[in-house]
Coordinates of N, CA and C in Angstrom, one line a residue:
Chain K
G1 N 110.2 95.5 101.1 CA 109.8 95.9 99.6 C 110.7 95.9 98.7
Q2 N 111.1 95.9 98.0 CA 111.9 95.5 96.1 C 113.6 96.3 96.9
Q3 N 114.6 96.5 96.3 CA 115.6 97.0 97.5 C 117.0 96.8 96.2
V4 N 117.5 97.4 95.4 CA 118.7 97.3 94.7 C 119.8 97.7 95.7
M5 N 120.8 97.1 95.8 CA 121.5 97.6 96.7 C 123.5 97.2 95.3
Q6 N 124.1 98.0 95.6 CA 124.9 98.4 95.3 C 126.8 98.3 96.3
I7 N 127.7 97.9 95.4 CA 128.9 98.1 96.2 C 129.8 98.5 95.1
P8 N 131.3 98.7 95.7 CA 130.9 99.5 97.1 C 130.1 100.9 96.9
Q9 N 130.7 101.4 97.9 CA 130.1 103.1 97.4 C 130.6 104.3 97.3
Y10 N 131.5 103.6 97.9 CA 132.9 104.7 96.9 C 134.0 104.1 96.5
Q11 N 134.9 104.4 95.4 CA 136.3 104.1 94.5 C 137.4 104.9 94.7
H12 N 137.8 104.7 95.2 CA 138.9 105.9 95.2 C 140.3 104.9 94.0
V13 N 140.7 104.9 92.5 CA 141.7 104.9 91.8 C 142.2 105.1 91.5
Q14 N 143.9 105.2 91.2 CA 144.3 105.3 90.2 C 144.6 106.1 88.9
E15 N 144.9 106.9 88.2 CA 144.2 106.3 86.9 C 144.5 105.5 85.8
G16 N 144.3 104.4 85.5 CA 145.1 103.9 84.7 C 144.4 102.1 84.9
E17 N 143.9 102.4 86.7 CA 142.9 101.5 87.3 C 142.6 100.5 87.0
D18 N 141.7 99.6 87.1 CA 140.4 99.5 86.8 C 139.0 99.1 87.9
F19 N 138.3 98.8 87.6 CA 136.9 99.9 88.1 C 135.9 98.8 88.0
T20 N 135.4 98.5 89.2 CA 134.1 97.4 88.9 C 133.3 98.1 90.2
T21 N 131.9 97.8 89.5 CA 130.9 98.5 90.8 C 129.6 97.3 90.5
Y22 N 129.4 96.6 91.9 CA 128.0 95.4 91.2 C 127.2 95.9 91.7
C23 N 126.0 95.5 91.4 CA 124.4 95.8 91.5 C 123.8 94.3 91.9
N24 N 122.9 94.5 93.1 CA 121.9 93.4 94.1 C 120.7 93.9 94.0
S25 N 119.9 93.2 93.5 CA 118.2 93.4 93.3 C 117.5 91.9 94.2
S26 N 116.4 92.5 94.9 CA 116.4 91.3 96.2 C 115.1 90.8 95.5
T27 N 115.0 90.9 93.5 CA 113.6 90.8 92.7 C 114.4 90.0 92.0
T28 N 113.8 89.7 90.8 CA 114.3 88.9 89.4 C 113.4 90.0 88.6
L29 N 114.1 90.4 87.7 CA 114.2 91.8 87.4 C 114.0 91.7 86.0
S30 N 113.2 92.3 85.5 CA 112.7 92.4 83.8 C 114.0 93.4 82.4
N31 N 114.5 93.5 83.1 CA 115.3 93.9 82.8 C 116.5 95.2 83.6
I32 N 117.8 95.8 83.5 CA 118.3 97.0 84.1 C 119.3 97.5 83.1
Q33 N 119.2 99.5 83.7 CA 119.6 99.8 83.4 C 121.3 101.5 83.7
W34 N 122.1 101.3 83.2 CA 122.8 101.0 83.9 C 122.8 103.2 83.8
Y35 N 123.4 103.7 84.3 CA 124.1 106.1 84.1 C 124.9 106.3 85.0
K36 N 125.8 107.2 84.1 CA 126.1 108.0 85.1 C 126.3 109.4 85.4
Q37 N 126.4 109.9 86.5 CA 125.7 111.1 87.3 C 127.0 111.7 87.4
R38 N 127.4 113.1 86.7 CA 128.5 113.6 87.1 C 127.9 115.1 88.7
P39 N 128.7 115.2 88.9 CA 128.9 115.9 90.4 C 128.0 116.9 90.0
G40 N 126.3 117.9 90.9 CA 125.2 118.2 90.0 C 125.3 118.5 88.8
G41 N 125.4 117.3 88.2 CA 125.1 116.8 86.8 C 123.6 115.9 87.3
H42 N 122.7 115.1 86.3 CA 121.4 114.7 86.1 C 121.8 113.4 85.8
P43 N 121.2 112.2 86.0 CA 121.9 111.0 85.3 C 122.1 110.8 83.7
V44 N 122.7 110.4 83.5 CA 122.8 110.2 82.0 C 122.2 108.8 81.6
F45 N 122.2 108.1 80.8 CA 121.8 106.8 80.4 C 123.3 106.6 79.8
L46 N 123.8 104.9 80.3 CA 124.8 104.6 79.5 C 123.9 103.3 78.8
I47 N 123.4 101.7 79.3 CA 123.7 100.9 78.7 C 121.4 100.3 79.4
Q48 N 121.3 99.3 78.4 CA 120.2 98.2 78.1 C 120.8 96.8 78.4
L49 N 119.9 96.3 80.0 CA 120.4 94.4 79.2 C 118.9 94.2 80.0
V50 N 118.8 92.9 78.5 CA 117.5 92.5 79.0 C 117.4 90.8 79.4
K51 N 118.4 90.9 78.4 CA 118.5 89.2 78.4 C 119.7 88.8 79.9
S52 N 118.7 87.7 80.3 CA 120.4 86.4 81.4 C 121.2 86.4 80.9
G53 N 122.5 86.4 80.8 CA 123.4 86.7 81.1 C 124.0 87.1 80.5
E54 N 123.2 88.5 79.5 CA 124.0 89.8 78.1 C 125.2 90.2 78.8
V55 N 126.7 90.3 77.9 CA 126.9 91.2 78.1 C 127.2 91.7 76.6
K56 N 128.0 93.1 77.3 CA 128.0 94.5 76.0 C 128.8 95.1 76.9
K57 N 129.2 95.5 75.8 CA 130.6 96.8 75.6 C 131.1 97.9 75.0
Q58 N 131.0 98.7 75.7 CA 131.2 100.6 75.6 C 132.8 101.0 75.3
K59 N 133.2 100.4 74.3 CA 134.6 100.8 74.6 C 135.6 100.5 75.9
R60 N 136.0 101.7 77.2 CA 135.9 100.5 77.7 C 134.9 100.3 78.7
L61 N 134.4 100.2 78.5 CA 133.1 99.9 79.7 C 132.3 98.6 79.5
T62 N 132.5 97.5 80.3 CA 132.0 95.6 79.6 C 130.8 96.6 80.8
F63 N 129.3 95.5 80.3 CA 128.5 95.4 81.0 C 128.3 93.8 81.3
Q64 N 127.4 93.2 82.7 CA 127.0 92.2 82.2 C 125.7 92.2 82.8
F65 N 124.5 91.4 82.8 CA 123.7 90.3 83.6 C 124.0 89.5 83.9
G66 N 123.4 89.1 85.2 CA 123.0 87.8 85.6 C 122.4 86.8 85.3
E67 N 122.9 85.7 85.7 CA 122.0 84.4 84.3 C 121.0 84.4 85.6
A68 N 120.6 84.4 87.0 CA 119.0 84.9 87.7 C 118.6 86.2 86.7
K69 N 119.6 87.6 86.8 CA 118.4 88.6 86.4 C 118.5 89.7 87.8
K70 N 119.2 88.5 88.1 CA 119.4 89.7 89.7 C 120.1 90.3 90.2
N71 N 121.3 90.3 89.3 CA 122.4 91.2 89.9 C 122.9 91.5 88.6
S72 N 124.3 92.9 88.5 CA 124.5 93.2 87.1 C 126.0 93.5 87.8
S73 N 126.8 93.5 86.6 CA 128.3 94.2 87.0 C 128.1 95.9 86.0
L74 N 129.2 96.9 86.2 CA 129.9 97.3 84.9 C 131.2 97.5 85.7
H75 N 131.9 97.4 84.8 CA 133.6 97.3 84.9 C 134.5 98.2 83.3
I76 N 134.9 99.4 84.6 CA 135.9 100.1 83.5 C 136.9 99.5 83.7
T77 N 137.8 99.7 82.2 CA 139.7 99.3 82.2 C 140.2 100.7 82.5
A78 N 141.1 100.6 82.4 CA 142.1 101.6 83.3 C 141.4 103.1 82.5
T79 N 140.6 103.5 84.1 CA 139.8 104.4 84.3 C 140.9 106.0 84.4
Q80 N 139.9 107.3 83.4 CA 140.7 107.9 82.9 C 139.2 108.8 84.0
T81 N 140.2 110.3 84.2 CA 139.8 111.1 84.9 C 138.6 111.5 84.3
T82 N 138.2 111.3 83.0 CA 137.0 112.5 82.5 C 136.0 110.7 83.3
D83 N 136.3 109.1 83.5 CA 134.9 108.4 84.4 C 134.9 109.3 85.9
V84 N 134.5 110.2 86.2 CA 135.0 110.7 87.8 C 132.9 110.6 87.4
G85 N 132.5 110.2 88.5 CA 131.2 110.8 88.8 C 130.2 108.7 89.7
T86 N 129.2 109.4 90.1 CA 128.8 108.0 90.7 C 127.7 107.0 89.4
Y87 N 127.9 105.8 89.5 CA 127.2 105.1 88.7 C 126.6 104.1 89.4
F88 N 125.2 104.5 88.9 CA 123.8 104.3 88.7 C 123.2 103.2 88.5
C89 N 122.8 101.8 88.6 CA 122.3 100.3 87.8 C 120.4 101.0 88.0
A90 N 119.5 101.2 87.8 CA 118.1 100.3 88.5 C 117.7 99.4 87.4
G91 N 117.4 98.6 87.9 CA 116.2 97.6 87.6 C 115.0 97.6 87.8
H92 N 114.1 97.2 86.7 CA 112.5 97.2 86.1 C 111.9 95.6 86.4
P93 N 111.8 95.5 87.5 CA 110.7 95.0 88.6 C 110.0 93.9 87.6
G94 N 109.4 94.6 87.0 CA 108.1 94.6 85.9 C 106.9 95.0 86.5
T95 N 107.0 96.1 86.7 CA 105.5 96.6 87.2 C 106.5 98.1 86.6
Y96 N 105.2 99.3 86.5 CA 105.7 100.5 86.1 C 106.9 101.2 86.4
K97 N 107.9 101.1 87.1 CA 109.1 101.5 87.3 C 110.0 100.8 87.5
Y98 N 111.0 102.3 87.4 CA 113.0 101.7 87.6 C 112.8 101.6 90.1
I99 N 113.5 100.9 89.8 CA 114.9 101.2 91.4 C 115.5 101.4 90.8
F100 N 116.3 102.6 91.7 CA 117.7 102.5 91.3 C 118.5 102.3 92.4
G101 N 119.7 101.7 92.0 CA 120.8 101.6 92.8 C 120.8 102.5 94.1
T102 N 121.4 102.1 94.8 CA 122.3 103.4 95.9 C 123.5 104.0 95.2
G103 N 123.8 103.5 94.1 CA 125.3 104.5 93.5 C 126.2 104.3 93.8
T104 N 127.1 103.7 93.1 CA 129.1 103.7 93.9 C 129.6 105.1 92.8
R105 N 130.8 105.9 93.6 CA 130.5 106.9 94.0 C 132.3 106.8 92.8
L106 N 132.7 107.2 92.0 CA 133.9 106.6 91.7 C 134.7 108.3 91.7
K107 N 136.5 108.2 92.4 CA 137.3 109.2 92.0 C 138.4 108.4 91.3
V108 N 138.9 109.5 90.8 CA 139.6 108.9 89.8 C 141.0 109.7 89.8
L109 N 142.7 109.2 90.3 CA 143.2 110.3 90.6 C 144.4 110.4 89.8
A110 N 144.4 111.9 89.1 CA 145.6 111.2 87.9 C 146.6 111.1 88.6
Chain H
D1 N 117.6 118.4 68.3 CA 116.3 118.8 69.4 C 116.6 119.1 70.7
A2 N 116.2 119.5 71.2 CA 115.5 120.1 72.7 C 116.0 118.6 73.4
G3 N 117.1 118.6 74.4 CA 115.9 117.6 75.8 C 114.6 118.2 76.4
V4 N 114.9 117.4 77.3 CA 114.0 117.1 78.8 C 113.9 118.7 79.2
T5 N 113.6 120.0 79.3 CA 113.4 120.6 79.9 C 112.8 120.4 81.5
Q6 N 113.0 121.1 82.7 CA 112.5 121.0 83.5 C 112.7 122.7 84.3
S7 N 110.8 123.2 85.1 CA 111.1 124.8 85.4 C 110.7 124.6 87.0
P8 N 110.5 125.3 87.6 CA 111.9 126.2 88.2 C 113.4 125.3 88.5
T9 N 114.2 125.7 88.2 CA 115.6 125.5 88.3 C 116.1 125.2 90.1
H10 N 115.4 126.6 90.8 CA 115.8 126.6 91.9 C 114.6 126.8 92.3
L11 N 113.8 126.6 93.6 CA 112.7 126.8 94.9 C 112.9 126.7 95.8
I12 N 112.8 128.1 96.9 CA 112.8 127.8 98.2 C 111.6 127.7 98.7
K13 N 110.5 127.4 99.8 CA 109.4 127.3 100.5 C 109.9 127.2 101.5
T14 N 108.5 127.1 102.0 CA 108.2 127.0 103.6 C 107.5 125.7 104.0
R15 N 107.5 125.8 105.4 CA 106.8 124.0 105.7 C 105.4 124.6 105.5
G16 N 105.3 123.6 104.6 CA 103.3 123.4 105.1 C 102.5 124.3 103.2
Q17 N 104.1 125.2 103.0 CA 103.0 125.3 101.5 C 103.3 124.4 100.2
H18 N 103.1 125.0 99.3 CA 102.3 123.7 98.2 C 103.4 124.2 96.9
V19 N 103.7 123.4 95.9 CA 104.5 123.3 95.2 C 104.6 122.5 93.3
T20 N 104.5 123.1 93.0 CA 104.1 122.5 91.5 C 105.5 122.6 90.5
L21 N 105.9 121.7 89.9 CA 107.5 121.5 89.4 C 106.9 121.2 88.1
R22 N 107.5 121.5 86.9 CA 107.3 121.4 85.1 C 108.9 120.5 84.4
C23 N 107.6 119.7 83.5 CA 108.3 119.1 82.4 C 108.0 118.7 81.3
S24 N 109.0 119.9 80.1 CA 108.5 119.2 79.2 C 109.7 118.0 78.6
P25 N 108.7 116.6 77.2 CA 109.5 116.0 77.3 C 109.7 116.2 76.1
I26 N 111.2 115.1 75.9 CA 111.6 115.0 74.4 C 110.9 115.0 73.7
S27 N 110.9 115.7 71.8 CA 109.4 115.6 71.3 C 109.2 113.9 70.5
G28 N 108.2 113.6 70.9 CA 107.7 112.3 70.7 C 107.6 111.5 71.7
H29 N 108.5 111.4 72.6 CA 108.4 111.2 73.9 C 107.1 111.3 74.8
K30 N 106.0 109.7 74.9 CA 104.8 109.6 75.7 C 105.1 109.7 77.2
S31 N 106.0 109.4 77.3 CA 106.3 108.6 79.0 C 107.0 109.7 79.6
V32 N 106.3 109.7 80.3 CA 107.3 111.3 81.8 C 107.4 110.4 82.6
S33 N 108.2 110.1 83.9 CA 108.8 110.1 85.2 C 109.1 110.6 86.1
W34 N 108.3 111.1 87.1 CA 109.4 111.5 88.3 C 110.0 111.2 89.4
Y35 N 111.0 111.8 89.6 CA 111.8 110.9 90.9 C 112.4 112.4 91.7
Q36 N 112.8 111.2 93.1 CA 112.8 112.3 94.2 C 114.9 111.7 94.3
Q37 N 115.8 112.9 94.1 CA 117.1 112.4 94.6 C 117.7 113.3 96.0
V38 N 117.5 112.4 97.3 CA 118.4 113.3 98.3 C 119.5 113.5 98.3
L39 N 120.3 114.1 98.5 CA 122.0 114.6 98.5 C 122.2 113.5 98.7
G40 N 123.1 112.1 98.2 CA 124.0 111.2 98.6 C 123.1 109.9 97.9
Q41 N 122.1 110.2 98.0 CA 121.2 109.0 97.4 C 121.1 108.3 95.2
G42 N 120.0 107.7 95.6 CA 119.9 107.0 94.1 C 118.4 107.6 93.8
P43 N 118.1 108.0 92.4 CA 116.5 108.4 92.7 C 115.7 108.0 92.6
Q44 N 114.8 108.1 93.5 CA 114.1 107.5 94.3 C 112.4 108.0 93.9
F45 N 111.9 106.5 92.6 CA 110.6 106.9 91.5 C 109.4 107.1 92.5
I46 N 108.4 107.9 91.6 CA 107.6 109.0 92.0 C 106.4 108.5 91.1
F47 N 106.4 108.9 90.5 CA 104.9 108.5 89.0 C 105.7 108.7 88.0
Q48 N 105.2 107.2 87.5 CA 105.0 107.6 85.6 C 104.3 107.8 85.5
Y49 N 104.0 108.6 84.2 CA 102.7 108.9 83.7 C 102.6 108.4 81.9
Y50 N 102.2 107.6 81.6 CA 101.8 107.4 79.7 C 100.2 107.8 79.3
E51 N 101.0 108.5 78.3 CA 99.6 108.7 77.1 C 98.5 109.4 78.1
K52 N 99.3 110.1 78.9 CA 98.3 111.0 80.2 C 97.4 110.1 80.6
E53 N 98.1 109.2 81.2 CA 97.6 108.1 81.8 C 98.7 107.9 83.0
E54 N 98.7 107.7 84.5 CA 99.1 107.1 85.3 C 99.9 106.0 85.3
R55 N 100.8 105.4 85.2 CA 100.9 103.5 85.1 C 101.6 103.0 86.6
G56 N 102.1 104.2 86.4 CA 103.1 103.6 87.8 C 103.1 105.4 89.8
R57 N 102.7 104.1 90.5 CA 102.9 105.1 91.6 C 104.5 104.4 92.5
G58 N 105.2 105.6 93.2 CA 106.8 104.9 93.9 C 105.7 105.1 95.5
N59 N 105.8 105.0 95.8 CA 105.6 104.8 98.1 C 106.6 106.5 98.1
F60 N 105.2 107.0 97.7 CA 105.3 108.3 98.8 C 104.3 108.7 98.7
P61 N 103.3 109.8 99.8 CA 102.0 110.1 100.2 C 101.2 110.5 99.3
D62 N 99.8 110.9 99.7 CA 99.1 111.1 99.0 C 99.4 113.3 98.5
R63 N 100.2 113.7 99.2 CA 100.3 115.0 99.4 C 101.2 114.8 97.8
F64 N 101.5 114.1 97.3 CA 102.0 114.5 96.1 C 100.9 113.9 94.9
S65 N 101.3 114.7 94.0 CA 100.4 114.0 92.6 C 101.1 114.7 91.0
A66 N 100.5 114.0 90.6 CA 101.0 114.6 88.9 C 99.5 114.1 87.6
R67 N 100.6 115.2 86.9 CA 99.6 114.8 86.4 C 100.0 114.8 84.2
Q68 N 99.7 114.9 83.6 CA 100.6 114.4 82.1 C 99.0 115.6 81.3
F69 N 99.9 116.1 80.2 CA 98.8 117.0 79.2 C 98.8 116.5 78.1
P70 N 98.1 117.1 77.5 CA 98.0 115.9 76.1 C 99.0 116.8 75.2
N71 N 100.0 117.8 75.4 CA 100.9 117.7 74.3 C 102.5 117.0 74.7
Y72 N 102.1 115.7 76.6 CA 103.0 115.5 77.1 C 103.5 115.6 78.0
S73 N 104.0 116.7 78.3 CA 104.5 117.6 79.3 C 103.7 117.0 80.6
S74 N 104.1 117.7 81.8 CA 103.8 117.2 83.3 C 103.7 117.8 83.7
E75 N 103.5 118.4 85.2 CA 103.1 118.8 86.4 C 103.6 118.0 87.8
L76 N 104.5 117.7 88.8 CA 103.9 117.4 89.6 C 104.0 118.6 90.8
N77 N 103.0 117.4 91.8 CA 102.4 118.5 92.6 C 102.9 118.2 94.5
V78 N 102.9 119.0 95.1 CA 103.7 118.7 96.1 C 102.7 119.5 97.6
N79 N 101.7 119.1 98.0 CA 101.2 120.0 99.3 C 101.8 119.8 99.8
A80 N 101.3 120.8 101.3 CA 102.1 120.2 102.7 C 103.0 119.9 103.2
L81 N 103.8 121.5 102.1 CA 105.3 120.6 102.3 C 105.7 120.7 103.7
L82 N 106.4 119.1 103.5 CA 107.5 119.4 104.9 C 109.2 119.5 105.1
L83 N 110.0 119.4 106.1 CA 111.0 120.0 105.9 C 112.1 118.6 104.8
G84 N 111.6 117.2 105.0 CA 111.9 116.0 105.1 C 111.9 115.9 103.1
D85 N 111.2 116.7 102.4 CA 110.8 117.4 100.9 C 112.4 117.7 100.5
S86 N 112.6 118.8 101.1 CA 114.2 119.1 100.5 C 114.6 117.7 99.4
A87 N 114.6 118.3 98.1 CA 115.3 117.6 97.2 C 115.2 118.0 95.8
L88 N 116.0 117.7 95.1 CA 115.9 117.1 94.2 C 115.9 116.2 93.0
Y89 N 114.6 117.2 92.2 CA 113.4 116.5 91.5 C 113.8 116.6 90.2
L90 N 113.7 114.9 89.7 CA 114.1 115.0 88.3 C 113.0 114.5 87.6
C91 N 113.4 114.7 86.3 CA 112.0 114.4 85.1 C 112.5 113.8 84.6
A92 N 111.9 112.3 83.8 CA 112.8 111.7 82.7 C 111.8 111.5 81.6
S93 N 112.2 111.6 80.5 CA 111.4 111.4 79.4 C 111.8 110.0 78.8
S94 N 110.7 108.8 77.9 CA 111.6 107.8 77.3 C 110.1 107.2 76.1
S95 N 110.4 107.1 75.7 CA 109.5 106.5 74.4 C 108.5 105.5 74.5
G96 N 108.6 104.5 76.4 CA 107.9 103.9 76.3 C 108.4 103.1 77.8
D97 N 107.3 102.1 78.3 CA 107.9 101.4 79.3 C 109.7 100.7 78.7
R98 N 110.0 100.8 80.1 CA 111.6 100.2 79.7 C 111.9 100.3 78.1
Q99 N 112.0 101.6 78.5 CA 112.7 102.2 77.4 C 114.0 103.0 78.2
P100 N 115.1 103.1 77.5 CA 116.3 104.1 78.1 C 115.2 105.7 78.4
Q101 N 115.9 105.5 80.1 CA 115.3 106.9 80.4 C 116.3 108.8 79.8
H102 N 115.6 109.9 79.8 CA 117.2 110.7 79.0 C 115.6 111.7 80.9
F103 N 116.3 112.0 81.4 CA 116.6 112.6 82.0 C 116.8 114.8 81.8
G104 N 116.4 115.1 82.1 CA 116.0 116.3 82.9 C 117.4 116.5 83.9
D105 N 117.5 118.9 83.3 CA 118.9 119.4 85.0 C 117.9 119.0 86.5
G106 N 117.2 118.8 86.1 CA 115.5 118.8 87.9 C 115.5 120.2 88.2
T107 N 114.6 120.1 89.4 CA 114.3 121.1 90.0 C 115.2 120.8 91.5
R108 N 115.7 122.4 91.7 CA 116.3 121.9 93.3 C 115.3 122.5 94.3
L109 N 114.5 121.8 94.7 CA 113.5 122.3 95.9 C 114.2 122.5 97.3
S110 N 113.8 123.2 98.1 CA 114.1 123.8 99.6 C 113.8 123.7 100.2
I111 N 113.2 123.3 101.2 CA 112.7 123.8 102.3 C 113.0 124.1 103.7
L112 N 112.5 125.9 103.9 CA 113.1 126.3 105.2 C 112.0 126.0 106.5

């Protein structure tokens, strides 16, 4: 079946260090969304990427969609303690559903 | 404006019982999706409804069913509960397919 994997599963960084999570789909995606979920909370929408090779920035966050539309990445520059949480990608394979990735749990040490 | 609201917030049931979970979408959103999130994993897609019609169904048994009402609110029903159904059930609304999803706080279901 269709799968979306994320690496790494966990990442501990010192405050101020950079962080990257990678998302890989077994099938081509029509678009991909990124969400952040704080401990005990619900997923919160961050961004949507649609075009092959698309790059979008939100302050310290940079999102990329691969040329083949099967992979994506989220890069955070100079992490802060407020960045703590689990980051999920969610791929849309062209049918009426989103397939969420396995998530990357980020811990930031002050 | 109110966000996505789900009720109840917590529920404890025993094996074999049934449960109904409710979701009210953001005003103006016609699409509602249901997800199951087991601790430590990503949300797993269960259903998507748009304009009261089922548009998508995930890999869940027939014990799971849902419906959407004329006011676009939705119910998720689960029959013959199993221990493995213990999870956080999330509802997300959006303005349409392939649009940003807005999640509610979820219903935490525990099966004893």
